[in-house]
Amino acid sequence: MKQLYALLMLIPTGLMAQSLVSTSPQNRTALLEDFTGVNCGYCPEGHVIAHDLADAHPGEVVVVGVHAGSFAVPSGSQPDFRTPEGTTINDHFGVNSYPAGIVDRYPFSGGIVQGRGAWEGMVNEALELPSPVNIGLESSYNSGAQQLDITVELFYTSDSPGGNDYIHVLVKEDHLTGWQTDYGNGNQPNYDHTEVMRAYATPVWGDEVTTTTAGSSVTRTYSLAVNAAWTLANLEVVAFVGEYQGQVYQAREVMADGGTTLVVGELTSTAGSAFQSGSPGSGLSLGNDLTNLLGADEDYEVSLASADAPGDWTGTFSVGGMSYNAPATINITDGSTEAITVDITPGNTVGIATYTLTVASTSNNNAPVLVQEYHVISGVTDLVVNNPQAETHEPIYEGALSAANQLGRAKTSRNTFLGFGEAGALTDVLNLYLNVSWTFPSITDDVVGVLEDFLDNGGNLFIAGQDIGWDQSGDANAYGTAITQAFYSDYMHATYIADGSTANSSVTFEAGDLVFGNVP
């Protein structure tokens, strides 16, 4: 053992430049605590929303499923996913309606605890906030002790506004099969439960950090026994840092067995925006800078791929004057920066495409892959925008536009639409079709900002869905804001009239109405 210790003392001299945490100022990430239960019929909708948010913001949204409250109480052979920590958190924040979400434990205008319809807005708002501290971690499995050994690193880029902070470390597990009440798809005896919180490695309210001024570095180690009922390959470790029982500044997650946030480099876009408007045959050249932060020369594998680009579109990247249409390995000396240019040329086919530039360290297979996405729209005149969870009704729009032989049609998500709109990339779009379906919030402040600009510049808008008016009615359970309500009245020229009771079953059509006047 003494010989092993002596060897380890020599190793760090070659690794001192390596770090689990970035020293550059960063924004907050979003820790979404999804309060759920196996007997909560609407909770599967919450699971999908949480999953979609994590997919939409890779590496920036960490989801933890907290099974707590009355709907998490099992009966018969139902699984019991409750934990003492989950119950403590649930009770502290007064969660009593499910599914409920808490994002970064932040006091949003709608409250700390909000329903699933508000999660997207909460996440988007959280990701815009600066963080005084960055967090990184690594985890390994000690088979002899049957425990996880976890290291957490902090680096403060500015003074923490709350004084002392607290590190929290927990373990969650995916792919637990068991009962789930499901109002949308029918009850499921073999539901695939993911993101299930299993245990905390720290006290539930964290491990105190007292050195929280700019430039401070903190390293802490933790261990957690692996329960025999857990599947190691499905475990992830989550670490987050924030105030005592309060705001979370940053969160990260890694695989429990060998996961790491090792900083292999920094990939930054110099293109101005990740959302671009293109035209057939005209190339877009989008600049990026890759900096080696490993403390030694390194080979990086660089690739560019798109899963949805039309067949006549092309995408390549170039480094040092060499152009590549397949993955390539490039060497970058320690601390230096290499320019990578992404070249995208739309063809004649109308469409929206996402191109993903990835950079991986060839010497550190478990380290995070650096990613930069670019979204390109070309030739689209008629655009269907799907609210989250409204995608099932998208074929109705597609079918109608196809029947009308509208060749300039395309579809996209609300998040991507917002990106194009805020980047001024919707100049060729003439008609928007907002597929709200029965989702909430039906319209958000961000969407209104893009829609008003679109309409003010001559665009046409069609909105369809259920309870859009009610959502702007001011009802205590609705999601409408002053901004969306003003849009509903001033731009849509609409007024909400309550349905009344079920006794009101008649419909009277106005004889002079251009649409309904001749309905028999």
Short mmCIF file of C-alpha atoms in Angstrom, two decimals:
data_model
loop_
_atom_site.label_atom_id
_atom_site.label_comp_id
_atom_site.label_asym_id
_atom_site.label_seq_id
_atom_site.Cartn_x
_atom_site.Cartn_y
_atom_site.Cartn_z
CA MET A 1 0.00 0.00 0.00
CA LYS A 2 2.86 2.39 0.73
CA GLN A 3 4.33 1.74 -2.72
CA LEU A 4 0.99 2.51 -4.38
CA TYR A 5 0.73 5.77 -2.44
CA ALA A 6 4.23 6.81 -3.55
CA LEU A 7 3.31 6.17 -7.19
CA LEU A 8 0.15 8.20 -6.91
CA MET A 9 2.09 11.12 -5.48
CA LEU A 10 4.14 11.25 -8.70
CA ILE A 11 1.24 11.10 -11.14
CA PRO A 12 -0.41 14.50 -10.52
CA THR A 13 2.60 16.45 -11.82
CA GLY A 14 1.54 15.48 -15.34
CA LEU A 15 -2.16 16.03 -14.71
CA MET A 16 -2.27 19.32 -12.86
CA ALA A 17 -3.71 21.15 -15.88
CA GLN A 18 -6.60 18.72 -16.13
CA SER A 19 -9.79 19.65 -14.35
CA LEU A 20 -13.34 18.45 -13.88
CA VAL A 21 -14.65 22.00 -13.95
CA SER A 22 -14.35 24.98 -16.27
CA THR A 23 -12.83 28.22 -15.00
CA SER A 24 -14.72 30.38 -17.52
CA PRO A 25 -17.90 32.18 -16.37
CA GLN A 26 -21.01 30.18 -17.24
CA ASN A 27 -24.76 30.52 -16.95
CA ARG A 28 -26.79 28.35 -14.67
CA THR A 29 -27.91 24.91 -15.67
CA ALA A 30 -31.44 23.72 -14.86
CA LEU A 31 -32.07 21.12 -12.18
CA LEU A 32 -35.63 19.93 -12.77
CA GLU A 33 -37.00 18.02 -9.80
CA ASP A 34 -40.05 16.19 -11.14
CA PHE A 35 -42.36 15.27 -8.26
CA THR A 36 -44.20 12.18 -9.39
CA GLY A 37 -45.81 8.92 -8.32
CA VAL A 38 -46.79 5.51 -9.65
CA ASN A 39 -50.50 6.27 -9.09
CA CYS A 40 -50.45 9.74 -10.64
CA GLY A 41 -52.36 9.56 -13.92
CA TYR A 42 -51.03 12.79 -15.39
CA CYS A 43 -47.44 12.16 -14.31
CA PRO A 44 -46.45 10.33 -17.55
CA GLU A 45 -47.11 13.62 -19.35
CA GLY A 46 -44.68 15.25 -16.94
CA HIS A 47 -42.09 12.56 -17.65
CA VAL A 48 -42.31 13.26 -21.39
CA ILE A 49 -42.04 17.02 -20.91
CA ALA A 50 -39.00 16.61 -18.66
CA HIS A 51 -37.35 14.23 -21.13
CA ASP A 52 -38.02 16.60 -24.03
CA LEU A 53 -36.53 19.53 -22.13
CA ALA A 54 -33.36 17.56 -21.41
CA ASP A 55 -33.13 16.59 -25.09
CA ALA A 56 -33.67 20.19 -26.19
CA HIS A 57 -30.85 21.44 -23.93
CA PRO A 58 -28.12 18.77 -23.93
CA GLY A 59 -25.89 19.01 -20.89
CA GLU A 60 -27.85 21.96 -19.51
CA VAL A 61 -30.93 20.27 -18.00
CA VAL A 62 -30.66 17.61 -15.28
CA VAL A 63 -33.87 15.75 -14.43
CA VAL A 64 -34.44 14.01 -11.10
CA GLY A 65 -37.65 12.06 -10.54
CA VAL A 66 -38.76 12.50 -6.93
CA HIS A 67 -41.39 9.92 -5.99
CA ALA A 68 -43.20 11.42 -3.02
CA GLY A 69 -46.64 12.30 -1.73
CA SER A 70 -49.90 10.38 -1.71
CA PHE A 71 -49.70 9.27 -5.36
CA ALA A 72 -46.33 7.61 -4.73
CA VAL A 73 -47.75 5.28 -2.06
CA PRO A 74 -47.82 1.78 -3.60
CA SER A 75 -50.48 -0.85 -3.18
CA GLY A 76 -50.25 -4.58 -3.78
CA SER A 77 -47.31 -5.42 -6.03
CA GLN A 78 -46.70 -1.84 -7.15
CA PRO A 79 -43.09 -0.62 -6.78
CA ASP A 80 -42.14 1.71 -3.95
CA PHE A 81 -39.77 4.37 -5.28
CA ARG A 82 -40.10 6.68 -2.29
CA THR A 83 -37.03 7.79 -0.35
CA PRO A 84 -36.65 9.64 2.96
CA GLU A 85 -34.84 12.45 1.13
CA GLY A 86 -37.60 12.75 -1.46
CA THR A 87 -40.26 12.99 1.22
CA THR A 88 -38.25 15.64 3.08
CA ILE A 89 -37.87 17.79 -0.05
CA ASN A 90 -41.52 17.29 -1.02
CA ASP A 91 -42.76 18.36 2.40
CA HIS A 92 -40.35 21.28 2.73
CA PHE A 93 -41.54 22.87 -0.52
CA GLY A 94 -45.18 22.04 0.16
CA VAL A 95 -45.75 19.98 -2.97
CA ASN A 96 -49.32 18.67 -2.92
CA SER A 97 -50.37 18.41 -6.56
CA TYR A 98 -48.74 16.06 -9.04
CA PRO A 99 -46.92 16.15 -11.34
CA ALA A 100 -45.17 19.22 -10.01
CA GLY A 101 -41.82 20.65 -10.94
CA ILE A 102 -39.16 22.70 -9.22
CA VAL A 103 -36.44 24.22 -11.41
CA ASP A 104 -33.27 25.25 -9.57
CA ARG A 105 -35.43 25.85 -6.48
CA TYR A 106 -35.75 29.34 -7.89
CA PRO A 107 -38.58 31.73 -6.88
CA PHE A 108 -40.15 32.32 -10.30
CA SER A 109 -43.04 34.77 -10.59
CA GLY A 110 -45.42 31.80 -10.68
CA GLY A 111 -43.85 30.27 -7.57
CA ILE A 112 -41.12 27.75 -6.81
CA VAL A 113 -43.45 24.77 -7.38
CA GLN A 114 -45.38 24.78 -10.67
CA GLY A 115 -47.37 22.44 -12.89
CA ARG A 116 -45.97 20.72 -15.96
CA GLY A 117 -47.24 23.38 -18.34
CA ALA A 118 -44.85 25.91 -16.82
CA TRP A 119 -41.69 23.80 -16.86
CA GLU A 120 -40.48 24.88 -20.29
CA GLY A 121 -40.69 28.56 -19.38
CA MET A 122 -39.01 27.95 -16.03
CA VAL A 123 -36.14 26.10 -17.69
CA ASN A 124 -35.67 28.75 -20.36
CA GLU A 125 -35.61 31.50 -17.73
CA ALA A 126 -33.17 29.61 -15.51
CA LEU A 127 -30.72 29.00 -18.35
CA GLU A 128 -30.43 32.75 -18.94
CA LEU A 129 -29.27 33.47 -15.38
CA PRO A 130 -25.54 33.80 -14.59
CA SER A 131 -23.94 31.41 -12.13
CA PRO A 132 -21.25 32.47 -9.65
CA VAL A 133 -19.83 28.94 -9.55
CA ASN A 134 -19.13 26.06 -11.93
CA ILE A 135 -19.39 22.43 -10.86
CA GLY A 136 -17.85 19.22 -12.17
CA LEU A 137 -17.64 15.64 -10.95
CA GLU A 138 -16.45 12.13 -11.59
CA SER A 139 -17.68 8.80 -10.28
CA SER A 140 -16.23 5.30 -10.15
CA TYR A 141 -17.40 1.97 -8.75
CA ASN A 142 -15.30 0.30 -6.06
CA SER A 143 -16.20 -3.37 -6.53
CA GLY A 144 -14.37 -4.44 -3.39
CA ALA A 145 -16.28 -2.06 -1.14
CA GLN A 146 -19.37 -2.17 -3.39
CA GLN A 147 -19.63 1.58 -3.29
CA LEU A 148 -19.45 4.61 -5.54
CA ASP A 149 -16.48 6.92 -5.04
CA ILE A 150 -17.39 10.43 -6.14
CA THR A 151 -15.29 13.57 -6.54
CA VAL A 152 -16.89 17.01 -6.89
CA GLU A 153 -15.01 20.15 -7.93
CA LEU A 154 -16.19 23.75 -7.72
CA PHE A 155 -14.68 26.89 -9.20
CA TYR A 156 -16.06 30.31 -8.31
CA THR A 157 -15.99 32.81 -11.17
CA SER A 158 -17.53 35.49 -8.93
CA ASP A 159 -18.45 35.90 -5.29
CA SER A 160 -21.43 33.81 -4.24
CA PRO A 161 -24.33 36.16 -3.41
CA GLY A 162 -25.60 33.88 -0.67
CA GLY A 163 -22.38 33.58 1.31
CA ASN A 164 -21.87 29.93 2.16
CA ASP A 165 -23.07 27.36 -0.38
CA TYR A 166 -23.91 23.66 -0.21
CA ILE A 167 -22.90 20.71 -2.38
CA HIS A 168 -25.54 18.04 -2.95
CA VAL A 169 -24.82 14.60 -4.44
CA LEU A 170 -27.45 11.99 -5.26
CA VAL A 171 -27.87 8.82 -7.30
CA LYS A 172 -30.72 8.18 -9.72
CA GLU A 173 -31.63 5.10 -11.74
CA ASP A 174 -33.16 4.44 -15.16
CA HIS A 175 -35.22 1.56 -16.57
CA LEU A 176 -37.12 0.43 -13.52
CA THR A 177 -40.11 -1.58 -14.69
CA GLY A 178 -43.35 -1.35 -12.77
CA TRP A 179 -46.87 -0.03 -12.48
CA GLN A 180 -47.83 3.46 -13.64
CA THR A 181 -51.31 4.93 -13.72
CA ASP A 182 -51.63 6.73 -17.06
CA TYR A 183 -54.71 8.74 -18.01
CA GLY A 184 -53.41 9.48 -21.49
CA ASN A 185 -52.37 6.04 -22.73
CA GLY A 186 -54.08 3.67 -20.35
CA ASN A 187 -52.67 2.21 -17.16
CA GLN A 188 -49.33 0.48 -17.69
CA PRO A 189 -48.24 -2.47 -15.52
CA ASN A 190 -44.75 -2.50 -17.11
CA TYR A 191 -43.96 1.19 -17.38
CA ASP A 192 -40.31 2.17 -17.93
CA HIS A 193 -39.52 4.47 -15.00
CA THR A 194 -36.47 6.69 -15.57
CA GLU A 195 -34.60 9.38 -13.62
CA VAL A 196 -35.75 7.78 -10.33
CA MET A 197 -33.97 9.26 -7.32
CA ARG A 198 -32.50 6.47 -5.20
CA ALA A 199 -30.44 8.09 -2.42
CA TYR A 200 -28.32 11.06 -1.41
CA ALA A 201 -24.59 10.70 -0.78
CA THR A 202 -24.65 14.01 1.13
CA PRO A 203 -27.15 15.21 3.70
CA VAL A 204 -30.37 16.12 1.92
CA TRP A 205 -29.69 19.85 2.38
CA GLY A 206 -26.07 19.53 1.31
CA ASP A 207 -22.46 19.71 2.44
CA GLU A 208 -21.46 23.25 3.46
CA VAL A 209 -18.86 25.23 1.48
CA THR A 210 -17.41 28.31 3.18
CA THR A 211 -14.82 29.44 0.59
CA THR A 212 -17.14 31.03 -1.97
CA THR A 213 -15.27 34.09 -3.27
CA ALA A 214 -14.15 34.63 -6.86
CA GLY A 215 -11.19 32.43 -7.79
CA SER A 216 -11.84 29.85 -5.06
CA SER A 217 -11.50 26.16 -5.92
CA VAL A 218 -13.14 23.45 -3.84
CA THR A 219 -12.72 19.68 -4.06
CA ARG A 220 -14.82 17.23 -2.04
CA THR A 221 -15.04 13.43 -2.11
CA TYR A 222 -18.01 11.26 -1.20
CA SER A 223 -18.90 7.59 -1.15
CA LEU A 224 -22.24 5.81 -1.35
CA ALA A 225 -22.96 2.11 -0.88
CA VAL A 226 -24.61 0.55 -3.93
CA ASN A 227 -27.82 -1.19 -2.95
CA ALA A 228 -28.01 -4.78 -4.19
CA ALA A 229 -31.37 -3.98 -5.80
CA TRP A 230 -29.85 -1.31 -8.03
CA THR A 231 -28.44 -1.99 -11.51
CA LEU A 232 -25.03 -0.34 -11.75
CA ALA A 233 -25.19 0.21 -15.51
CA ASN A 234 -28.42 2.22 -15.09
CA LEU A 235 -27.15 4.49 -12.32
CA GLU A 236 -26.19 8.13 -12.73
CA VAL A 237 -24.69 10.50 -10.20
CA VAL A 238 -26.03 14.05 -9.95
CA ALA A 239 -24.14 16.84 -8.18
CA PHE A 240 -25.44 20.36 -7.69
CA VAL A 241 -24.43 23.44 -5.72
CA GLY A 242 -26.49 26.28 -4.35
CA GLU A 243 -27.80 28.06 -1.30
CA TYR A 244 -29.07 26.32 1.82
CA GLN A 245 -32.57 25.02 1.00
CA GLY A 246 -32.57 27.61 -1.76
CA GLN A 247 -31.48 28.47 -5.28
CA VAL A 248 -29.38 25.99 -7.25
CA TYR A 249 -26.61 27.55 -9.34
CA GLN A 250 -25.36 24.58 -11.34
CA ALA A 251 -25.99 20.85 -11.67
CA ARG A 252 -24.17 18.11 -13.56
CA GLU A 253 -24.74 14.39 -14.07
CA VAL A 254 -22.45 11.51 -15.09
CA MET A 255 -22.67 7.75 -15.32
CA ALA A 256 -22.03 6.19 -11.93
CA ASP A 257 -19.43 3.74 -13.23
CA GLY A 258 -16.64 5.76 -14.84
CA GLY A 259 -18.48 8.97 -15.64
CA THR A 260 -16.61 12.28 -15.67
CA THR A 261 -17.00 15.93 -16.62
CA LEU A 262 -13.29 16.20 -17.47
CA VAL A 263 -12.75 19.46 -19.34
CA VAL A 264 -11.18 18.34 -22.63
CA GLY A 265 -11.51 21.69 -24.36
CA GLU A 266 -13.80 24.52 -25.28
CA LEU A 267 -15.85 24.70 -28.49
CA THR A 268 -17.33 28.12 -29.20
CA SER A 269 -19.30 29.36 -32.18
CA THR A 270 -18.27 32.57 -33.89
CA ALA A 271 -21.16 32.42 -36.36
CA GLY A 272 -23.34 34.91 -34.50
CA SER A 273 -26.33 32.58 -34.22
CA ALA A 274 -27.02 28.86 -34.24
CA PHE A 275 -30.16 29.55 -36.31
CA GLN A 276 -29.59 30.49 -39.93
CA SER A 277 -31.67 31.24 -43.02
CA GLY A 278 -30.35 29.67 -46.20
CA SER A 279 -31.25 29.54 -49.88
CA PRO A 280 -30.79 26.88 -52.58
CA GLY A 281 -27.22 26.65 -53.83
CA SER A 282 -25.89 29.35 -51.51
CA GLY A 283 -23.40 28.17 -48.92
CA LEU A 284 -23.35 29.17 -45.27
CA SER A 285 -19.92 29.32 -43.61
CA LEU A 286 -20.23 29.07 -39.85
CA GLY A 287 -17.13 29.62 -37.75
CA ASN A 288 -16.10 27.79 -34.57
CA ASP A 289 -13.04 27.83 -32.31
CA LEU A 290 -11.73 24.69 -30.57
CA THR A 291 -9.31 25.22 -27.67
CA ASN A 292 -7.29 22.40 -26.09
CA LEU A 293 -7.61 22.59 -22.28
CA LEU A 294 -6.21 19.17 -21.38
CA GLY A 295 -2.74 20.31 -20.38
CA ALA A 296 -1.07 18.25 -23.11
CA ASP A 297 -1.18 17.88 -26.88
CA GLU A 298 -4.26 15.92 -27.90
CA ASP A 299 -5.90 14.24 -30.88
CA TYR A 300 -9.56 15.16 -31.27
CA GLU A 301 -12.09 13.38 -33.46
CA VAL A 302 -14.27 15.93 -35.24
CA SER A 303 -17.48 15.07 -37.07
CA LEU A 304 -20.49 16.78 -38.61
CA ALA A 305 -23.81 14.99 -39.01
CA SER A 306 -27.47 15.66 -39.72
CA ALA A 307 -30.36 13.26 -39.26
CA ASP A 308 -32.98 15.38 -41.00
CA ALA A 309 -31.26 17.26 -43.84
CA PRO A 310 -32.83 16.72 -47.29
CA GLY A 311 -30.81 14.52 -49.62
CA ASP A 312 -29.69 17.36 -51.88
CA TRP A 313 -28.31 19.46 -49.01
CA THR A 314 -24.59 19.22 -48.22
CA GLY A 315 -22.66 19.73 -45.01
CA THR A 316 -18.88 19.66 -44.55
CA PHE A 317 -16.33 21.10 -42.15
CA SER A 318 -12.82 22.40 -42.71
CA VAL A 319 -9.76 22.66 -40.47
CA GLY A 320 -6.45 24.21 -41.49
CA GLY A 321 -7.50 24.53 -45.11
CA MET A 322 -8.59 20.87 -45.38
CA SER A 323 -12.26 20.07 -46.03
CA TYR A 324 -13.91 16.93 -44.63
CA ASN A 325 -17.22 15.19 -45.30
CA ALA A 326 -16.49 12.37 -42.84
CA PRO A 327 -15.08 12.22 -39.28
CA ALA A 328 -11.47 13.36 -39.06
CA THR A 329 -8.80 13.34 -36.36
CA ILE A 330 -6.92 16.57 -35.77
CA ASN A 331 -4.08 17.29 -33.36
CA ILE A 332 -4.08 20.45 -31.26
CA THR A 333 -1.16 21.45 -29.09
CA ASP A 334 -1.71 22.22 -25.42
CA GLY A 335 -3.50 25.52 -24.86
CA SER A 336 -3.83 26.45 -28.53
CA THR A 337 -6.96 27.16 -30.55
CA GLU A 338 -7.91 25.75 -33.95
CA ALA A 339 -10.59 27.23 -36.22
CA ILE A 340 -13.26 24.85 -37.52
CA THR A 341 -15.58 26.09 -40.25
CA VAL A 342 -18.91 24.38 -40.90
CA ASP A 343 -20.12 24.77 -44.50
CA ILE A 344 -23.80 24.05 -45.22
CA THR A 345 -25.38 24.41 -48.65
CA PRO A 346 -29.14 23.84 -48.99
CA GLY A 347 -30.39 22.20 -52.17
CA ASN A 348 -33.64 22.83 -54.00
CA THR A 349 -35.62 20.75 -51.52
CA VAL A 350 -37.51 22.87 -49.02
CA GLY A 351 -36.74 22.04 -45.42
CA ILE A 352 -35.39 22.62 -41.95
CA ALA A 353 -32.26 20.75 -40.90
CA THR A 354 -30.12 20.45 -37.81
CA TYR A 355 -26.38 19.91 -38.25
CA THR A 356 -24.40 18.77 -35.22
CA LEU A 357 -20.68 19.42 -34.92
CA THR A 358 -19.08 17.12 -32.33
CA VAL A 359 -15.56 17.03 -30.92
CA ALA A 360 -14.31 14.13 -28.78
CA SER A 361 -11.00 13.59 -27.01
CA THR A 362 -9.50 10.34 -28.31
CA SER A 363 -7.58 9.77 -25.05
CA ASN A 364 -10.55 10.27 -22.71
CA ASN A 365 -13.44 8.16 -23.92
CA ASN A 366 -15.66 8.85 -20.89
CA ALA A 367 -15.22 12.62 -21.01
CA PRO A 368 -18.03 14.82 -22.33
CA VAL A 369 -18.24 15.31 -26.08
CA LEU A 370 -18.20 18.95 -27.16
CA VAL A 371 -21.25 19.81 -29.25
CA GLN A 372 -22.36 22.75 -31.38
CA GLU A 373 -25.69 22.57 -33.22
CA TYR A 374 -26.72 24.63 -36.23
CA HIS A 375 -30.30 24.91 -37.48
CA VAL A 376 -30.92 25.97 -41.07
CA ILE A 377 -34.22 26.84 -42.76
CA SER A 378 -34.46 27.16 -46.55
CA GLY A 379 -37.34 27.72 -48.96
CA VAL A 380 -40.07 27.35 -46.34
CA THR A 381 -43.20 29.42 -46.96
CA ASP A 382 -45.69 27.49 -44.81
CA LEU A 383 -44.46 26.45 -41.37
CA VAL A 384 -46.27 24.25 -38.85
CA VAL A 385 -45.10 24.92 -35.28
CA ASN A 386 -45.87 22.21 -32.74
CA ASN A 387 -46.33 22.99 -29.08
CA PRO A 388 -44.68 20.41 -26.79
CA GLN A 389 -47.01 17.39 -26.54
CA ALA A 390 -49.04 18.58 -29.56
CA GLU A 391 -47.08 16.56 -32.11
CA THR A 392 -49.77 13.86 -32.37
CA HIS A 393 -52.02 16.34 -34.21
CA GLU A 394 -49.29 17.56 -36.58
CA PRO A 395 -50.32 15.08 -39.36
CA ILE A 396 -53.62 16.97 -39.68
CA TYR A 397 -51.75 20.08 -40.79
CA GLU A 398 -49.33 18.10 -42.94
CA GLY A 399 -52.19 16.31 -44.67
CA ALA A 400 -54.06 19.53 -45.39
CA LEU A 401 -51.01 21.31 -46.79
CA SER A 402 -50.14 18.26 -48.87
CA ALA A 403 -53.67 18.08 -50.27
CA ALA A 404 -53.38 21.76 -51.18
CA ASN A 405 -50.10 20.94 -52.99
CA GLN A 406 -48.27 23.44 -50.82
CA LEU A 407 -44.67 22.62 -51.74
CA GLY A 408 -43.15 25.14 -49.34
CA ARG A 409 -44.35 23.33 -46.22
CA ALA A 410 -42.27 22.27 -43.24
CA LYS A 411 -42.74 21.58 -39.54
CA THR A 412 -40.74 22.33 -36.43
CA SER A 413 -40.85 22.46 -32.65
CA ARG A 414 -41.70 25.53 -30.63
CA ASN A 415 -38.13 25.85 -29.35
CA THR A 416 -36.64 25.73 -32.85
CA PHE A 417 -39.26 28.18 -34.11
CA LEU A 418 -38.28 30.59 -31.35
CA GLY A 419 -34.63 30.26 -32.31
CA PHE A 420 -35.33 31.11 -35.95
CA GLY A 421 -37.64 33.95 -34.99
CA GLU A 422 -35.25 35.57 -32.55
CA ALA A 423 -32.44 35.27 -35.13
CA GLY A 424 -34.55 36.96 -37.82
CA ALA A 425 -34.46 33.83 -39.97
CA LEU A 426 -38.19 33.60 -40.82
CA THR A 427 -38.09 36.12 -43.66
CA ASP A 428 -39.25 33.63 -46.33
CA VAL A 429 -42.14 32.25 -44.26
CA LEU A 430 -45.53 33.60 -45.33
CA ASN A 431 -47.91 31.48 -43.28
CA LEU A 432 -47.57 30.09 -39.75
CA TYR A 433 -49.74 27.30 -38.36
CA LEU A 434 -49.48 27.12 -34.57
CA ASN A 435 -50.50 23.62 -33.44
CA VAL A 436 -51.51 24.16 -29.82
CA SER A 437 -53.74 21.09 -29.45
CA TRP A 438 -54.64 20.71 -25.75
CA THR A 439 -51.37 21.88 -24.22
CA PHE A 440 -50.43 24.47 -21.64
CA PRO A 441 -49.31 27.12 -21.66
CA SER A 442 -51.04 27.51 -25.00
CA ILE A 443 -48.94 30.57 -25.86
CA THR A 444 -45.83 31.88 -24.10
CA ASP A 445 -44.36 35.36 -23.82
CA ASP A 446 -41.42 34.34 -26.02
CA VAL A 447 -43.76 33.03 -28.71
CA VAL A 448 -45.79 36.24 -28.61
CA GLY A 449 -42.63 38.27 -29.21
CA VAL A 450 -41.88 36.34 -32.40
CA LEU A 451 -45.52 36.23 -33.57
CA GLU A 452 -46.03 39.97 -33.18
CA ASP A 453 -42.94 40.72 -35.25
CA PHE A 454 -44.05 38.17 -37.86
CA LEU A 455 -47.56 39.65 -38.11
CA ASP A 456 -46.32 43.24 -38.09
CA ASN A 457 -44.25 42.40 -41.17
CA GLY A 458 -47.17 40.99 -43.16
CA GLY A 459 -47.22 37.33 -42.12
CA ASN A 460 -50.36 35.24 -41.75
CA LEU A 461 -51.15 33.19 -38.64
CA PHE A 462 -53.48 30.25 -37.98
CA ILE A 463 -53.84 28.98 -34.40
CA ALA A 464 -55.81 25.89 -33.41
CA GLY A 465 -56.27 24.09 -30.13
CA GLN A 466 -58.46 23.55 -27.12
CA ASP A 467 -58.91 25.99 -24.23
CA ILE A 468 -56.69 28.66 -25.76
CA GLY A 469 -59.23 31.28 -24.71
CA TRP A 470 -59.59 29.86 -21.22
CA ASP A 471 -55.82 29.92 -20.86
CA GLN A 472 -55.96 33.70 -21.41
CA SER A 473 -59.05 34.23 -19.26
CA GLY A 474 -57.31 35.12 -16.02
CA ASP A 475 -58.55 31.96 -14.33
CA ALA A 476 -56.43 31.11 -11.28
CA ASN A 477 -55.44 27.78 -12.88
CA ALA A 478 -54.63 29.22 -16.31
CA TYR A 479 -51.15 30.10 -17.62
CA GLY A 480 -51.93 33.35 -19.42
CA THR A 481 -49.76 36.39 -18.70
CA ALA A 482 -50.31 40.08 -19.32
CA ILE A 483 -48.31 39.70 -22.54
CA THR A 484 -50.18 36.67 -23.89
CA GLN A 485 -53.55 38.12 -22.87
CA ALA A 486 -52.80 41.35 -24.72
CA PHE A 487 -51.84 39.34 -27.81
CA TYR A 488 -55.09 37.35 -27.55
CA SER A 489 -57.19 40.50 -27.51
CA ASP A 490 -55.15 42.94 -29.61
CA TYR A 491 -53.77 40.67 -32.34
CA MET A 492 -56.20 37.75 -32.37
CA HIS A 493 -59.12 40.12 -31.66
CA ALA A 494 -60.64 37.39 -29.52
CA THR A 495 -62.71 37.42 -26.36
CA TYR A 496 -63.12 34.50 -23.99
CA ILE A 497 -66.67 33.40 -23.15
CA ALA A 498 -67.05 30.59 -20.63
CA ASP A 499 -68.84 27.45 -21.78
CA GLY A 500 -71.09 27.52 -18.75
CA SER A 501 -72.60 24.38 -17.30
CA THR A 502 -73.26 21.12 -19.12
CA ALA A 503 -76.91 22.20 -19.38
CA ASN A 504 -75.90 24.71 -22.05
CA SER A 505 -75.89 22.33 -25.00
CA SER A 506 -77.30 24.42 -27.86
CA VAL A 507 -75.38 26.28 -30.55
CA THR A 508 -76.77 29.27 -32.42
CA PHE A 509 -75.01 30.26 -35.62
CA GLU A 510 -75.05 33.86 -36.83
CA ALA A 511 -76.87 33.99 -40.15
CA GLY A 512 -74.63 36.73 -41.45
CA ASP A 513 -71.36 34.98 -40.58
CA LEU A 514 -69.25 34.26 -43.67
CA VAL A 515 -68.20 30.85 -42.38
CA PHE A 516 -71.11 29.57 -40.31
CA GLY A 517 -74.01 31.54 -41.77
CA ASN A 518 -75.00 28.77 -44.19
CA VAL A 519 -74.52 25.81 -41.86
CA PRO A 520 -77.80 23.83 -41.98
#
